[in-house]
PDB file of C-alpha atoms in Angstrom:
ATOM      1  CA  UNK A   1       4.185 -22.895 -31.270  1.00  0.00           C
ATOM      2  CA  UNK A   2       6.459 -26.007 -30.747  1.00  0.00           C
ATOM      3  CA  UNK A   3       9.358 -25.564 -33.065  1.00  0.00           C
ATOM      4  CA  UNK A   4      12.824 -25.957 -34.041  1.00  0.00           C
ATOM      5  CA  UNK A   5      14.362 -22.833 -35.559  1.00  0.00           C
ATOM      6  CA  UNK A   6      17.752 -23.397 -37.040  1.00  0.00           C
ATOM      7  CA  UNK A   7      20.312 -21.086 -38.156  1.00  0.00           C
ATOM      8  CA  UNK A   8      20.800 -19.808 -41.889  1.00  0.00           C
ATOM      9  CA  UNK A   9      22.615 -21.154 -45.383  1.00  0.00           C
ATOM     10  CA  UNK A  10      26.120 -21.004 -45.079  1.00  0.00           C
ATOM     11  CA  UNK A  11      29.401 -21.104 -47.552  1.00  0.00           C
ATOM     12  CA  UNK A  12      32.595 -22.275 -46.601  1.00  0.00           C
ATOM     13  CA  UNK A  13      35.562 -23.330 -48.190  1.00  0.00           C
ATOM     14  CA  UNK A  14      37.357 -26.350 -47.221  1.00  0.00           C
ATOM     15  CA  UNK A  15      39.018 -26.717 -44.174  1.00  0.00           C
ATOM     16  CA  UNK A  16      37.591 -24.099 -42.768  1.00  0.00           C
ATOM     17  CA  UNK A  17      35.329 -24.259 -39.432  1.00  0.00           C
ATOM     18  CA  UNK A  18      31.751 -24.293 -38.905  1.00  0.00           C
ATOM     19  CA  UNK A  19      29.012 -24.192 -35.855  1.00  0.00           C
ATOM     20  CA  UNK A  20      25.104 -24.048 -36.619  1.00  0.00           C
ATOM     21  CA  UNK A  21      22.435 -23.936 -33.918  1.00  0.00           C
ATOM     22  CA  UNK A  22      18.868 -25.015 -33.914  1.00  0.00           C
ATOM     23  CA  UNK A  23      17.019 -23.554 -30.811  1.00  0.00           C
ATOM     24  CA  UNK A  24      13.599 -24.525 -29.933  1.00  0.00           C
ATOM     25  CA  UNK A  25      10.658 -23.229 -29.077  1.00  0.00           C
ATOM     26  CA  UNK A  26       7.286 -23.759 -26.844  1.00  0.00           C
ATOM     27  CA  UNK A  27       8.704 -27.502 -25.184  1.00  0.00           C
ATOM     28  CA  UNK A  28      10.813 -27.933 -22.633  1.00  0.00           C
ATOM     29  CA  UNK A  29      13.896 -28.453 -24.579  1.00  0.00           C
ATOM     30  CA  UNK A  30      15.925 -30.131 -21.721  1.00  0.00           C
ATOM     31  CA  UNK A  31      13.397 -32.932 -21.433  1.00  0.00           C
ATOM     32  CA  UNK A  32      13.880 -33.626 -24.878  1.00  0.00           C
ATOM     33  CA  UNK A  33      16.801 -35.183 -26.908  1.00  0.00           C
ATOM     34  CA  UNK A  34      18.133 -33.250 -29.742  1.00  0.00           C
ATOM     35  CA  UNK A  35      19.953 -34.541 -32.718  1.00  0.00           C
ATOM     36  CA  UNK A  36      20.922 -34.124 -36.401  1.00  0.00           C
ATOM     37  CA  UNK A  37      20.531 -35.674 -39.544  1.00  0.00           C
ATOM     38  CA  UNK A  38      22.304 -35.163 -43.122  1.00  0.00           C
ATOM     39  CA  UNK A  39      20.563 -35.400 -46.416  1.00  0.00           C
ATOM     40  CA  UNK A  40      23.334 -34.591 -49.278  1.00  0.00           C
ATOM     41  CA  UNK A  41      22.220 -33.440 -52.273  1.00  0.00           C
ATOM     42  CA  UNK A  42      19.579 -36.350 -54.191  1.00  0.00           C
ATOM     43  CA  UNK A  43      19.751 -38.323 -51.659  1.00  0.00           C
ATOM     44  CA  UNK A  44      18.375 -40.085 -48.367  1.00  0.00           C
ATOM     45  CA  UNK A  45      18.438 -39.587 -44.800  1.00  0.00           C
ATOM     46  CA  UNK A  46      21.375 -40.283 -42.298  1.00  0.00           C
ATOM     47  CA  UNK A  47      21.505 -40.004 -38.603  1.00  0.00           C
ATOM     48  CA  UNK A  48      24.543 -38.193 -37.426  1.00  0.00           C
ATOM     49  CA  UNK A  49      24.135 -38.038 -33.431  1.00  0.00           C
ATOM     50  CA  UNK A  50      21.762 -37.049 -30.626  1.00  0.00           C
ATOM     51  CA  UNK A  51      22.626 -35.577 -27.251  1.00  0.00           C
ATOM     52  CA  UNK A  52      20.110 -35.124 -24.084  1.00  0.00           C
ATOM     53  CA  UNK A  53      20.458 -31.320 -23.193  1.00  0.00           C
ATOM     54  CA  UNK A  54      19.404 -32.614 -19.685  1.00  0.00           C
ATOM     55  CA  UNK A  55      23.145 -34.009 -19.013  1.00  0.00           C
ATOM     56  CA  UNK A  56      24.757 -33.726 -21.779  1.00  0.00           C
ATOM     57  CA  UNK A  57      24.829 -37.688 -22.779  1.00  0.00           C
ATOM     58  CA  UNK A  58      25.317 -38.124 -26.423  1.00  0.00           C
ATOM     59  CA  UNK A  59      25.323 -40.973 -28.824  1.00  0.00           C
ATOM     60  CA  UNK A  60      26.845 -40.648 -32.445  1.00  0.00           C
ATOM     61  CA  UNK A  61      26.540 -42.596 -35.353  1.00  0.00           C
ATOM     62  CA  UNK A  62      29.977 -44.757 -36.082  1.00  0.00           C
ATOM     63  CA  UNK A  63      29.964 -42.785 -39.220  1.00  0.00           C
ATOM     64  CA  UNK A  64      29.893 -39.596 -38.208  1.00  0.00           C
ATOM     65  CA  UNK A  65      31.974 -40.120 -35.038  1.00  0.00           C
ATOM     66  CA  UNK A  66      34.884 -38.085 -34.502  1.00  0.00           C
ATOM     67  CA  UNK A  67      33.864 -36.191 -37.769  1.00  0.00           C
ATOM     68  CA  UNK A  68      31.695 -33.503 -35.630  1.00  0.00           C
ATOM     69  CA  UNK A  69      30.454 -32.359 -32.605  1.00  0.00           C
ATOM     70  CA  UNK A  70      26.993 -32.004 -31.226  1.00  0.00           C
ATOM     71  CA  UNK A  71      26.629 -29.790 -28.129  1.00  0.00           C
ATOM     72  CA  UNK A  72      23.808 -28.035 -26.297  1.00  0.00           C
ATOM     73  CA  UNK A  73      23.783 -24.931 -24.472  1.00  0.00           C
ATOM     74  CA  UNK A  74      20.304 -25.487 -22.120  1.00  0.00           C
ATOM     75  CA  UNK A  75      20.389 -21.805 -20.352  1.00  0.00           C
ATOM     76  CA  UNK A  76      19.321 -20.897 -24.371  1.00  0.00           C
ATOM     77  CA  UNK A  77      17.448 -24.062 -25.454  1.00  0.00           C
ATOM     78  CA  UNK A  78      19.638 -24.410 -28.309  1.00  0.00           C
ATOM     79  CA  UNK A  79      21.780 -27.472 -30.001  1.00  0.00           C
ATOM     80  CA  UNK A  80      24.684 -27.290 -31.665  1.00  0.00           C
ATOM     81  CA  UNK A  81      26.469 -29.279 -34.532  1.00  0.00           C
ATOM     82  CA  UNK A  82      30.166 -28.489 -34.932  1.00  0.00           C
ATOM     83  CA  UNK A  83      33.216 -29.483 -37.810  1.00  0.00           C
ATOM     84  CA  UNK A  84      36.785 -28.587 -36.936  1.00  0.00           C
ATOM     85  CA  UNK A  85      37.671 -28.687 -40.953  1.00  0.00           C
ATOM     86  CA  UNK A  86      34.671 -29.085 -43.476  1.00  0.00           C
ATOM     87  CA  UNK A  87      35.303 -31.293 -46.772  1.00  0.00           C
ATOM     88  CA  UNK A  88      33.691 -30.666 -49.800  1.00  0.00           C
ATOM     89  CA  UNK A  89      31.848 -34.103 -48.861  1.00  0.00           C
ATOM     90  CA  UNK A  90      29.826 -31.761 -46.142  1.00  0.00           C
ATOM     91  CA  UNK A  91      28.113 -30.096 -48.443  1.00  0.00           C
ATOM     92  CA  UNK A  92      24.606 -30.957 -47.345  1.00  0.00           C
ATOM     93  CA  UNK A  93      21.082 -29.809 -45.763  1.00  0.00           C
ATOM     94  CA  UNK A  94      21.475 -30.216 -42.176  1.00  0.00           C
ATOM     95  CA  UNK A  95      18.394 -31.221 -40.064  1.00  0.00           C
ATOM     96  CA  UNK A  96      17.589 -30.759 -36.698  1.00  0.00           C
ATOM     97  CA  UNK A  97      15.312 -32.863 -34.998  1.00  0.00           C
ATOM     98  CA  UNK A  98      13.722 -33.771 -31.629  1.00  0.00           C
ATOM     99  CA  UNK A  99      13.486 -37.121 -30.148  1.00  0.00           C
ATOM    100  CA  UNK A 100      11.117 -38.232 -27.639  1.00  0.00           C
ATOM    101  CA  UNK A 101      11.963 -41.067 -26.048  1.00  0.00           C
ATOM    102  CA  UNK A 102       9.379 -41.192 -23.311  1.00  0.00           C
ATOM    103  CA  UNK A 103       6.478 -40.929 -25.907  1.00  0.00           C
ATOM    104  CA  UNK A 104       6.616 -41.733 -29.320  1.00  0.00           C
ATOM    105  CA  UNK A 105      10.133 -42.428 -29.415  1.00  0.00           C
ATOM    106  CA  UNK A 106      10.669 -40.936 -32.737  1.00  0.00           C
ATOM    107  CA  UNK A 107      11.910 -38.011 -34.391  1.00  0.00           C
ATOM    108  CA  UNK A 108       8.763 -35.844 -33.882  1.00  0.00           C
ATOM    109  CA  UNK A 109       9.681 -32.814 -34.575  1.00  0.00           C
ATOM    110  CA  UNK A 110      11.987 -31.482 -37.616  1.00  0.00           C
ATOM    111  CA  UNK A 111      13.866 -28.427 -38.480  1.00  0.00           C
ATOM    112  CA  UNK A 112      13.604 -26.291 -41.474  1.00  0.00           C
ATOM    113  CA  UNK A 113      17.221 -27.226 -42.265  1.00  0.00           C
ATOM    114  CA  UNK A 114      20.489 -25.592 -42.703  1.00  0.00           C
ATOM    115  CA  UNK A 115      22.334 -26.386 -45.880  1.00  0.00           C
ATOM    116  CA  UNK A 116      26.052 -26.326 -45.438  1.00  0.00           C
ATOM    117  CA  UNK A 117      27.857 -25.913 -49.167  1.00  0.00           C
ATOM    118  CA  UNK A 118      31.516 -26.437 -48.828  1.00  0.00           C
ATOM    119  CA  UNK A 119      33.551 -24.843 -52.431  1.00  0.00           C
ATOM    120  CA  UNK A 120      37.087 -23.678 -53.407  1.00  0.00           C
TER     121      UNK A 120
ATOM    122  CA  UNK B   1      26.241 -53.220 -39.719  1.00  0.00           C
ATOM    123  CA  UNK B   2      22.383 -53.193 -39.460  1.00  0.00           C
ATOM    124  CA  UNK B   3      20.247 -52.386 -42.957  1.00  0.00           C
ATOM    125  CA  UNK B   4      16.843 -50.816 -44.005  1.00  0.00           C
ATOM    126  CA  UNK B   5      16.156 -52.281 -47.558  1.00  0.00           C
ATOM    127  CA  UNK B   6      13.157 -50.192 -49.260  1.00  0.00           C
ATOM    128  CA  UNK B   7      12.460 -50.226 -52.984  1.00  0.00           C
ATOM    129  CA  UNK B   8      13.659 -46.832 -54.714  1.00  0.00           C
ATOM    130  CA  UNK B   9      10.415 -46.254 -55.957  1.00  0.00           C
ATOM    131  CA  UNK B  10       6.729 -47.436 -55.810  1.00  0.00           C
ATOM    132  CA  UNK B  11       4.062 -46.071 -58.198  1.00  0.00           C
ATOM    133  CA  UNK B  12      -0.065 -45.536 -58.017  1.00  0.00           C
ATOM    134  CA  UNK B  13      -3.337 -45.000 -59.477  1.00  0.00           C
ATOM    135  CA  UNK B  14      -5.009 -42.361 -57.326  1.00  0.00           C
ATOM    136  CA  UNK B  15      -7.593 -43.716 -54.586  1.00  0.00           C
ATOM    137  CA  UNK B  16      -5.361 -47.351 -55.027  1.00  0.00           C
ATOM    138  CA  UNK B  17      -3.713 -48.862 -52.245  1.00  0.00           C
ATOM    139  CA  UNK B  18       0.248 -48.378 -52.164  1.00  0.00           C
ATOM    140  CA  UNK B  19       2.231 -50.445 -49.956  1.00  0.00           C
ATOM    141  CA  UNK B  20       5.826 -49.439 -48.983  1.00  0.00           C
ATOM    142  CA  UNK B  21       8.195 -52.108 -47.612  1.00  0.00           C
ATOM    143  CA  UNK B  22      11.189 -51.998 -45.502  1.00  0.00           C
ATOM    144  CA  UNK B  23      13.190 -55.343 -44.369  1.00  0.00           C
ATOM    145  CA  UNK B  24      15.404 -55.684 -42.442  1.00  0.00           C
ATOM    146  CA  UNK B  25      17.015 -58.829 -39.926  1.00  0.00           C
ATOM    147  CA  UNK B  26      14.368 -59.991 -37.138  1.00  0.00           C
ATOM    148  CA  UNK B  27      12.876 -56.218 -37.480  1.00  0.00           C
ATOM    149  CA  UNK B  28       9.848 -57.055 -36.306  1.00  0.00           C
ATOM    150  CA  UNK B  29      11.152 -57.313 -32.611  1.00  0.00           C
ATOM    151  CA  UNK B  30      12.242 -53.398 -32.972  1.00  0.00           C
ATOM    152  CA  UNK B  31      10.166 -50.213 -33.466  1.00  0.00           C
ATOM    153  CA  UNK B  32       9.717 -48.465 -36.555  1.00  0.00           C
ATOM    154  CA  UNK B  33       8.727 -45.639 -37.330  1.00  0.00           C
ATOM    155  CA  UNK B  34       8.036 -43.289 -41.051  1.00  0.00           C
ATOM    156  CA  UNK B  35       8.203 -40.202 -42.441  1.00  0.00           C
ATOM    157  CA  UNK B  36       6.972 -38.482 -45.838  1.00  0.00           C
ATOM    158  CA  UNK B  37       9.411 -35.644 -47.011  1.00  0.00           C
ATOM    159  CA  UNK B  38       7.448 -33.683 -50.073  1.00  0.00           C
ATOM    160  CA  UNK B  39      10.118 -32.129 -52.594  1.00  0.00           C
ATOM    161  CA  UNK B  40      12.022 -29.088 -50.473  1.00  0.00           C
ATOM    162  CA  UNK B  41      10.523 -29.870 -47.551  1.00  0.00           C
ATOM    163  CA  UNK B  42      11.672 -31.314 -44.067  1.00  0.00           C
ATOM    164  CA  UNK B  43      10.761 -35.319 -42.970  1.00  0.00           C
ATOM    165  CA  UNK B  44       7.059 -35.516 -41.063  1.00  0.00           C
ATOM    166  CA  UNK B  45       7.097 -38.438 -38.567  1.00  0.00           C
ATOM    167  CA  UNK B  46       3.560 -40.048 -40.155  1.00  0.00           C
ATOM    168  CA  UNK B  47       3.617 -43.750 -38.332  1.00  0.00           C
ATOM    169  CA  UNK B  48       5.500 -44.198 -34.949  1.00  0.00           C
ATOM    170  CA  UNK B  49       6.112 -47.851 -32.983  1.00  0.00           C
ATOM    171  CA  UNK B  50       4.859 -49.336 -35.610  1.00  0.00           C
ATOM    172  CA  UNK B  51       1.384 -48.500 -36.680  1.00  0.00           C
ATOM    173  CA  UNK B  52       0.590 -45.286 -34.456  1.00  0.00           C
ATOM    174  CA  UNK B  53      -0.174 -42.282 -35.938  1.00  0.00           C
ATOM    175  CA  UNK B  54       0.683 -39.016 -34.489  1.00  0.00           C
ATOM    176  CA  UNK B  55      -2.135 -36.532 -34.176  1.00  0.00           C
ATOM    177  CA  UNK B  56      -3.266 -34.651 -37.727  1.00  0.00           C
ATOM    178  CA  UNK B  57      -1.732 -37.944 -39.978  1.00  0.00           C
ATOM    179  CA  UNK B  58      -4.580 -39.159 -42.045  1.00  0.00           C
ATOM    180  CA  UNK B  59      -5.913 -42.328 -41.174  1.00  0.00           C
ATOM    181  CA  UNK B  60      -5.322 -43.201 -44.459  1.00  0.00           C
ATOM    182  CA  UNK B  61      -1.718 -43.911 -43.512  1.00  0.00           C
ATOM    183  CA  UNK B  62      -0.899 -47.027 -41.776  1.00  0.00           C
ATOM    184  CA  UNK B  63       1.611 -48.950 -40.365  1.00  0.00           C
ATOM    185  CA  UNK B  64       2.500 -52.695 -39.392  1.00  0.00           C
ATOM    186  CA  UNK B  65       5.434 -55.224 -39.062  1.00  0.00           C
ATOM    187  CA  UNK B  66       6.257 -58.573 -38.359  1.00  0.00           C
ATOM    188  CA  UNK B  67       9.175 -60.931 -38.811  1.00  0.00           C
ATOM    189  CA  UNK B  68      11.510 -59.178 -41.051  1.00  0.00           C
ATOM    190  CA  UNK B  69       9.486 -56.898 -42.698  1.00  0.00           C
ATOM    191  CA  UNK B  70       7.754 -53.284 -41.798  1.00  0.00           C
ATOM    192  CA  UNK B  71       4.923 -52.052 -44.500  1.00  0.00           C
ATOM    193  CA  UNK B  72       3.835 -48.848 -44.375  1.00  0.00           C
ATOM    194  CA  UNK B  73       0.413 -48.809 -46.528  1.00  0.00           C
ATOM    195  CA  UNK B  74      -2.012 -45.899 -47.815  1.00  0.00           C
ATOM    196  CA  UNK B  75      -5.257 -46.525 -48.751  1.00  0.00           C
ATOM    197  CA  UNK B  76      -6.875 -44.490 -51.409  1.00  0.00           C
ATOM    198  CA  UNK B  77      -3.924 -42.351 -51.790  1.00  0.00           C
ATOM    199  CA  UNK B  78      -4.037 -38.885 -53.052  1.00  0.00           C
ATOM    200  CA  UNK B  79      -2.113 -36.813 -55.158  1.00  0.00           C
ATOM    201  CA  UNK B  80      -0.957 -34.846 -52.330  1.00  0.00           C
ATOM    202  CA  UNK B  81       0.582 -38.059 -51.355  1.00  0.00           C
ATOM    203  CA  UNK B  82       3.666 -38.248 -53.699  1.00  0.00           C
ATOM    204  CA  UNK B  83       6.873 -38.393 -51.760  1.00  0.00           C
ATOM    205  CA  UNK B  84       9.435 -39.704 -50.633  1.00  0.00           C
ATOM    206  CA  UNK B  85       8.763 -42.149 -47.527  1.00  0.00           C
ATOM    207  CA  UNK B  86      11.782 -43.161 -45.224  1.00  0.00           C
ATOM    208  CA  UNK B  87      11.632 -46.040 -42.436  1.00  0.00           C
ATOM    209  CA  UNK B  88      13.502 -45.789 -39.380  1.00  0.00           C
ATOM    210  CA  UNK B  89      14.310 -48.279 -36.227  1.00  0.00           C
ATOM    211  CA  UNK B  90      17.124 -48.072 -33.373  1.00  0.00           C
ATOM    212  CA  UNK B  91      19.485 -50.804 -33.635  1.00  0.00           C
ATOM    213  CA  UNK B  92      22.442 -50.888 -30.601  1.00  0.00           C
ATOM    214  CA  UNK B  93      21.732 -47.457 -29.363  1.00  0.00           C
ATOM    215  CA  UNK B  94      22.242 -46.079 -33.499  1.00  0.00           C
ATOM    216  CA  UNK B  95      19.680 -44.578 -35.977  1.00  0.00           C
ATOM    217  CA  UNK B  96      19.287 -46.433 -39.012  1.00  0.00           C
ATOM    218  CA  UNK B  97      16.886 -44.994 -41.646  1.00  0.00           C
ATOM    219  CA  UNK B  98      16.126 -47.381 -44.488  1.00  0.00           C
ATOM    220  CA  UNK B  99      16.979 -45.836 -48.123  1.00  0.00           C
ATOM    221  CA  UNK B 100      13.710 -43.887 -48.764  1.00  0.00           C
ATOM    222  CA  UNK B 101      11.106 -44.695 -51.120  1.00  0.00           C
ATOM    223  CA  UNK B 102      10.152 -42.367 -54.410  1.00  0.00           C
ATOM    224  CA  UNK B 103       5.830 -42.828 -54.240  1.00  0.00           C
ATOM    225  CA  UNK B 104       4.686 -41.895 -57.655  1.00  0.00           C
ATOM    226  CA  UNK B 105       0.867 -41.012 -57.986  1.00  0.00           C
ATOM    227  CA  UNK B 106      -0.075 -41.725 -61.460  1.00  0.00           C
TER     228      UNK B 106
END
């Protein structure tokens, strides 16, 4: 089955470091780009970034640039999105999604998410 | 920066027509595409470039846009229908989704 499986629910406190993955399944993920979108709490949708596992080109959103990383590790068809020191302002659901830019060139394909709550 | 302007919310009789809007400067010479996100669930991409559907999207769902304005509309909606609905375009190699839209099926 095509999917994207991402990791689980995680806690941090601020300032602290975080890394979650989203790996996918039954594509060939390097043909593929892979990118990530925030949806705080109540509210709506906003592109973060998008890398091409193929070489490793990325694009980021002028918001979210220099706030995170998004990486991709082909050899385990899985994409990465990366903070150096969360803010309570992270605290989000986290979605992975595919983008096919050969085909529908849309965001075809969607994660379960990965919600990020960052608490003293 | 570029915008998406939807309404926050759109409501309608079952089997009516709703009609979703999203504007945004000369966005008719872009792509757009939708997506319906049900309450604690992830986005579906439901209209692509415009006014394709992907395979297993209802052909009740439909999509155009010209000049500044993309509509997504669904004919004889359903109750299964209520969601939110989000429009999307590329705009100098960024994302922009539009606001979202709260669809209320009376």
């Amino acid at each position: 089955e095509v999917q994207l499986v991402q990791s689980g629910a995680e806690v941090k406190k601020p300032g602290e470091s975080l890394k979650i993955s989203c790996k996918g399944f039954g594509y060939n993920f390097i043909s593929y780009w892979i990118g990530w979108v925030r949806q705080m709490p109540g509210k709506g949708l906003e592109w973060m970034g998008i890398m091409y596992p193929g070489d490793s080109i990325s694009r980021y959103s002028p918001s979210f640039q220099g706030q995170v990383t998004i990486s991709a590790d082909k050899s385990i068809n899985t994409g990465y999105l990366q903070w150096r020191s969360l803010k309570a302002s992270d605290t989000a659901m986290y979605y992975c999604v595919r983008y096919d830019s050969s085909g529908p060139d849309a965001f075809d394909l969607w994660g379960p998410g990965t919600m990020v709550t960052v608490s003293s | 920066s570029y915008g998406l302007t939807q309404p926050p919310s759109v409501s309608v009789s079952p089997g009516q027509t709703a009609i979703i809007t999203c504007s945004g400067a000369k966005l008719g010479e872009k792509y757009v595409c939708w997506y319906q996100q049900k309450p604690g669930q992830s986005p579906v991409l439901i209209i692509y470039q415009d006014s394709k559907r992907p395979s297993g999207i209802p052909e009740r769902f439909s999509g155009s846009n010209f000049g500044n304005t993309a509509t997504l509309t669904i004919s004889g909606t359903q109750a299964m229908d209520e969601a939110d609905y989000y429009c999307q375009a590329w705009d100098n190699s960024t994302v922009i989704f539009g606001g979202g839209t709260k669809l209320t099926v009376l």
